[in-house]
Short mmCIF file of C-alpha atoms and ligand atoms in Angstrom, two decimals:
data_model
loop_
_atom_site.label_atom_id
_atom_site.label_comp_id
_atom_site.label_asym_id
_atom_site.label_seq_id
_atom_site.Cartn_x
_atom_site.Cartn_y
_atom_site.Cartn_z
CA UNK G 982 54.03 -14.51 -46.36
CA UNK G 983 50.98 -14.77 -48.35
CA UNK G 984 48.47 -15.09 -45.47
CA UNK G 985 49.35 -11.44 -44.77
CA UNK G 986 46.82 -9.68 -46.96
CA UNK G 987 44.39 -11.91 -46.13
CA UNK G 988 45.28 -11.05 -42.24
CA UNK G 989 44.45 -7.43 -42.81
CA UNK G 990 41.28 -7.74 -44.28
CA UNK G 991 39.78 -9.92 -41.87
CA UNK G 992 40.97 -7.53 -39.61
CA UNK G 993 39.52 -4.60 -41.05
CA UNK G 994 36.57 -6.80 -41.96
CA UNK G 995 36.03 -7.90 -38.08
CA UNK G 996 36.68 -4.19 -37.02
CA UNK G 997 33.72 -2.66 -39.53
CA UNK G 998 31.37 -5.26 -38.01
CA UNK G 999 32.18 -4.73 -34.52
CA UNK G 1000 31.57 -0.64 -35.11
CA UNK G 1001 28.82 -1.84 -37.13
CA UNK G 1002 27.47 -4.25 -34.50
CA UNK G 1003 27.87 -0.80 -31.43
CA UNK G 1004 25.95 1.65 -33.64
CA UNK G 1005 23.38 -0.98 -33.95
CA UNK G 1006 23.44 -1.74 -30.34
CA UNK G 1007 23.43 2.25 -29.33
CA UNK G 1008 20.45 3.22 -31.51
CA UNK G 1009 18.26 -0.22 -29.94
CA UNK G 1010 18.92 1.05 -26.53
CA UNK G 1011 18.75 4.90 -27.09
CA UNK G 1012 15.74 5.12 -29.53
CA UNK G 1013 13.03 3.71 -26.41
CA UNK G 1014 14.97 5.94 -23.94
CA UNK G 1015 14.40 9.04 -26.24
CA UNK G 1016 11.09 7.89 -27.55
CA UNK G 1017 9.90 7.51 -23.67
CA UNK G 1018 11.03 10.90 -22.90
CA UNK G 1019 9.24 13.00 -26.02
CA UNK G 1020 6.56 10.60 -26.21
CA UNK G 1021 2.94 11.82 -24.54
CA UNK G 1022 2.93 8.67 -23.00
CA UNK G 1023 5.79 8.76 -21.46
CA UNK G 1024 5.27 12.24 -19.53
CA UNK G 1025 3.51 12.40 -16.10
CA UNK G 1026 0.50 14.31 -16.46
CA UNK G 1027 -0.65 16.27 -14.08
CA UNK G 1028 -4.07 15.26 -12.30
CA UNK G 1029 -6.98 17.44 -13.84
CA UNK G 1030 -9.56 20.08 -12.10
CA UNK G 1031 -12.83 18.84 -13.24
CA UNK G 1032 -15.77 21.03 -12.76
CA UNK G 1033 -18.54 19.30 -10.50
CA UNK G 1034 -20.86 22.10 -10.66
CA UNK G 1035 -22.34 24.95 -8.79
CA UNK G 1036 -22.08 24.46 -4.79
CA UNK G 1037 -26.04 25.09 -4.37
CA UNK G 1038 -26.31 21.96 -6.10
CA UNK G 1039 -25.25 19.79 -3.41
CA UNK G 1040 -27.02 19.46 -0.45
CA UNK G 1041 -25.74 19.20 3.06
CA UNK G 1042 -26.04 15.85 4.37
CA UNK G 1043 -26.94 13.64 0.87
CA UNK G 1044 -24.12 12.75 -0.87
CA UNK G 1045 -24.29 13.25 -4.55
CA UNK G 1046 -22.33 11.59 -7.79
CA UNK G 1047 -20.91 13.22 -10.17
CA UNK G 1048 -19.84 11.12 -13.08
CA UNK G 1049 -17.61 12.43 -15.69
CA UNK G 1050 -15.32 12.00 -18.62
CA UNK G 1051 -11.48 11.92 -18.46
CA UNK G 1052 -9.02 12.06 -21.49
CA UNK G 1053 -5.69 10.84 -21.07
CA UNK G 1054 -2.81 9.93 -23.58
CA UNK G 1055 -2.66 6.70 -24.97
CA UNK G 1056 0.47 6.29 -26.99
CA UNK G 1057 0.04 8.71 -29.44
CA UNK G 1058 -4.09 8.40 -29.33
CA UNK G 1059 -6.52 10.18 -26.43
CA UNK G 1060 -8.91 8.08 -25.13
CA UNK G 1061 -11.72 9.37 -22.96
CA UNK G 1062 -12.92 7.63 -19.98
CA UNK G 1063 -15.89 7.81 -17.64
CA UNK G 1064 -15.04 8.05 -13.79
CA UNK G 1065 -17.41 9.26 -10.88
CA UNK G 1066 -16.82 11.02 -7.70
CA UNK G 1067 -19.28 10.84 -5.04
CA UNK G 1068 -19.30 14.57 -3.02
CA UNK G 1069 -20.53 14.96 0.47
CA UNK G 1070 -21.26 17.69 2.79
CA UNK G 1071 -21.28 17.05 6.13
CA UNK G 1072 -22.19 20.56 7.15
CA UNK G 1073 -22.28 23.71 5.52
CA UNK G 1074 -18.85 24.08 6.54
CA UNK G 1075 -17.17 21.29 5.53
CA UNK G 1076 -17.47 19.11 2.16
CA UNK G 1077 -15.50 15.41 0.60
CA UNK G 1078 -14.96 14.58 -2.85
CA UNK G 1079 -14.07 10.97 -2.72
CA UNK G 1080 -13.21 8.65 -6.15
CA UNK G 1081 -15.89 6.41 -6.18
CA UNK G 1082 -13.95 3.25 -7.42
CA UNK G 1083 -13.84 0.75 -4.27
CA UNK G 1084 -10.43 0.23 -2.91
CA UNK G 1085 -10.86 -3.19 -2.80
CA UNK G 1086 -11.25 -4.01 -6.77
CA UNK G 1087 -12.50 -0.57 -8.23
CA UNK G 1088 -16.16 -0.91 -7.93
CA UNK G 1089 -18.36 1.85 -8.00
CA UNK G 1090 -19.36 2.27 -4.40
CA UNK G 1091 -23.37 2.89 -3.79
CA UNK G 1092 -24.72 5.50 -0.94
CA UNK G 1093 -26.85 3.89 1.74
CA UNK G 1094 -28.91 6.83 3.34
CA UNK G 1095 -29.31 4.42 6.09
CA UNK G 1096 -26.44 4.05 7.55
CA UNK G 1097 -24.49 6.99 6.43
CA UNK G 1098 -22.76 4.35 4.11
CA UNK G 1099 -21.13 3.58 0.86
CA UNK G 1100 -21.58 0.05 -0.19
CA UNK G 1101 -19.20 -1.95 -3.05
CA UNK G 1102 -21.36 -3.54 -4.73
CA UNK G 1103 -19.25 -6.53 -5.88
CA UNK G 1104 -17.82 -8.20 -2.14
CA UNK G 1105 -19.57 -6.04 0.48
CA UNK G 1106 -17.28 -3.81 1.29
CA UNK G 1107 -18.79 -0.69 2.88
CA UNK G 1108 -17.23 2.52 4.15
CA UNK G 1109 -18.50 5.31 6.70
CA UNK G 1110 -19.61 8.85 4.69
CA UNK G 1111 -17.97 11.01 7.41
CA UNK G 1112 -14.59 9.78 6.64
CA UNK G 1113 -14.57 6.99 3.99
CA UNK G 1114 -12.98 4.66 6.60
CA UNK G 1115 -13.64 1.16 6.20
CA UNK G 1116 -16.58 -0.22 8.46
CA UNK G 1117 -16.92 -4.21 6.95
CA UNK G 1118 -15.16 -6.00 4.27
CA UNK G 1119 -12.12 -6.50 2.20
CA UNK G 1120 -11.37 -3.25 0.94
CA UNK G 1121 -7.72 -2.68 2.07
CA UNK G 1122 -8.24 0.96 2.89
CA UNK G 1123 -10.15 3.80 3.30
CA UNK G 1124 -12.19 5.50 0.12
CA UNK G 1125 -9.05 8.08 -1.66
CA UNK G 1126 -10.10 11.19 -0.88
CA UNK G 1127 -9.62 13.91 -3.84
CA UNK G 1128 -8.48 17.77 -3.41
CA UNK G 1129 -11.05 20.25 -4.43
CA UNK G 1130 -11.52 23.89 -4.50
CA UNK G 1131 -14.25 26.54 -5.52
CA UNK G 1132 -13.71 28.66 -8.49
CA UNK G 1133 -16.46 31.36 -7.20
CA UNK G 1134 -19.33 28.99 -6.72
CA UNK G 1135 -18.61 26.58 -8.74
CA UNK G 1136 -17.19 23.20 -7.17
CA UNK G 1137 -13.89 21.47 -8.45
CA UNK G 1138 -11.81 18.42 -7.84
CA UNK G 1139 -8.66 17.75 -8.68
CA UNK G 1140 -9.31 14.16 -10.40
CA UNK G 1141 -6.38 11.26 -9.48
CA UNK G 1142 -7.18 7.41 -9.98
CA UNK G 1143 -5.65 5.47 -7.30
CA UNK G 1144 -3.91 1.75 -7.62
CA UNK G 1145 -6.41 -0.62 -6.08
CA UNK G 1146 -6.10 -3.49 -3.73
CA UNK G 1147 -3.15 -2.00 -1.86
CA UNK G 1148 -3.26 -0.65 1.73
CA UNK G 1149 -0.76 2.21 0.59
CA UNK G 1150 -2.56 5.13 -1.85
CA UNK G 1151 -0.80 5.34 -4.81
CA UNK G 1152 -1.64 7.73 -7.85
CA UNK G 1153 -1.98 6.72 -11.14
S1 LIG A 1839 -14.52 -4.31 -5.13
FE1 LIG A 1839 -15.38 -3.40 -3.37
S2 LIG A 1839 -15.36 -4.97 -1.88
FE2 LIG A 1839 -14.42 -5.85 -3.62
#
């Protein structure tokens, strides 16, 4: 028959193209799974120990803010951003760090002397000092605490940014 020839080549022609057409396929979906992994972006980093200062520096019983800068991976560009912690010492025992970004919307909360108070600025949410529970307003839950420590006398916190709006904490 003289349709035989022709047989094989479409053959071998539809078998090149469908190897052709898995390599393609292979390399789409393994290039973002391998890009992800050795990307910067695509690594959890671990939340930083920013220095607040040294421990004299903050009185017991007036809450001080600390504001700060942050760098974190952005694709393959850093990008430094300003956050703020408010700290608070109770006693001379006992001290908070809390983020300052309103649960609610992320709104830098004020201190109100008082009532022993932060205040959101932006829908009136406020929240007690001794515990950053929420006294009045929308904010869905209480102000995220931050881990700290003391390197001598100097004050630290560990610095985490927490999804807002939620009642659950989650870290960024
Ligand atoms: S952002 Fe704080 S109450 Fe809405």
């Amino acid at each position: 028959m003289t349709s035989e020839p022709n047989d094989i080549t479409r053959r071998a022609l539809l078998s090149r193209v469908a190897v052709a057409l898995g390599a393609f396929l292979s390399a789409a979906l393994g290039i973002p799974v391998i890009g992800a992994a050795i990307s910067p972006a695509g690594r959890r980093e671990e939340a930083p120990w920013i220095t607040l200062g040294p421990l004299s520096g903050f009185a017991i019983g007036e809450p001080r803010m600390v504001q700060f800068g942050i760098s974190r991976p952005d694709g393959y560009l850093t990008t430094n951003s300003p956050r703020s912690v408010w700290v608070y010492r109770p006693d001379a025992n006992n001290l908070l760090v809390y983020n300052a970004r309103c649960t609610h919307l992320g709104c830098l909360v004020n201190y109100r002397s008082e009532s022993a108070s932060f205040l959101s600025p932006c829908h009136g949410g406020v929240f007690a000092a001794s515990d950053g529970h929420v006294v009045d307003g929308p904010p869905p839950r209480p102000l995220d605490r931050l881990d700290h420590r003391m390197d001598g006398e100097v004050l630290q916190v560990q610095y985490r940014d927490f999804l807002v709006g939620v009642p659950n904490q989650v870290a960024l």
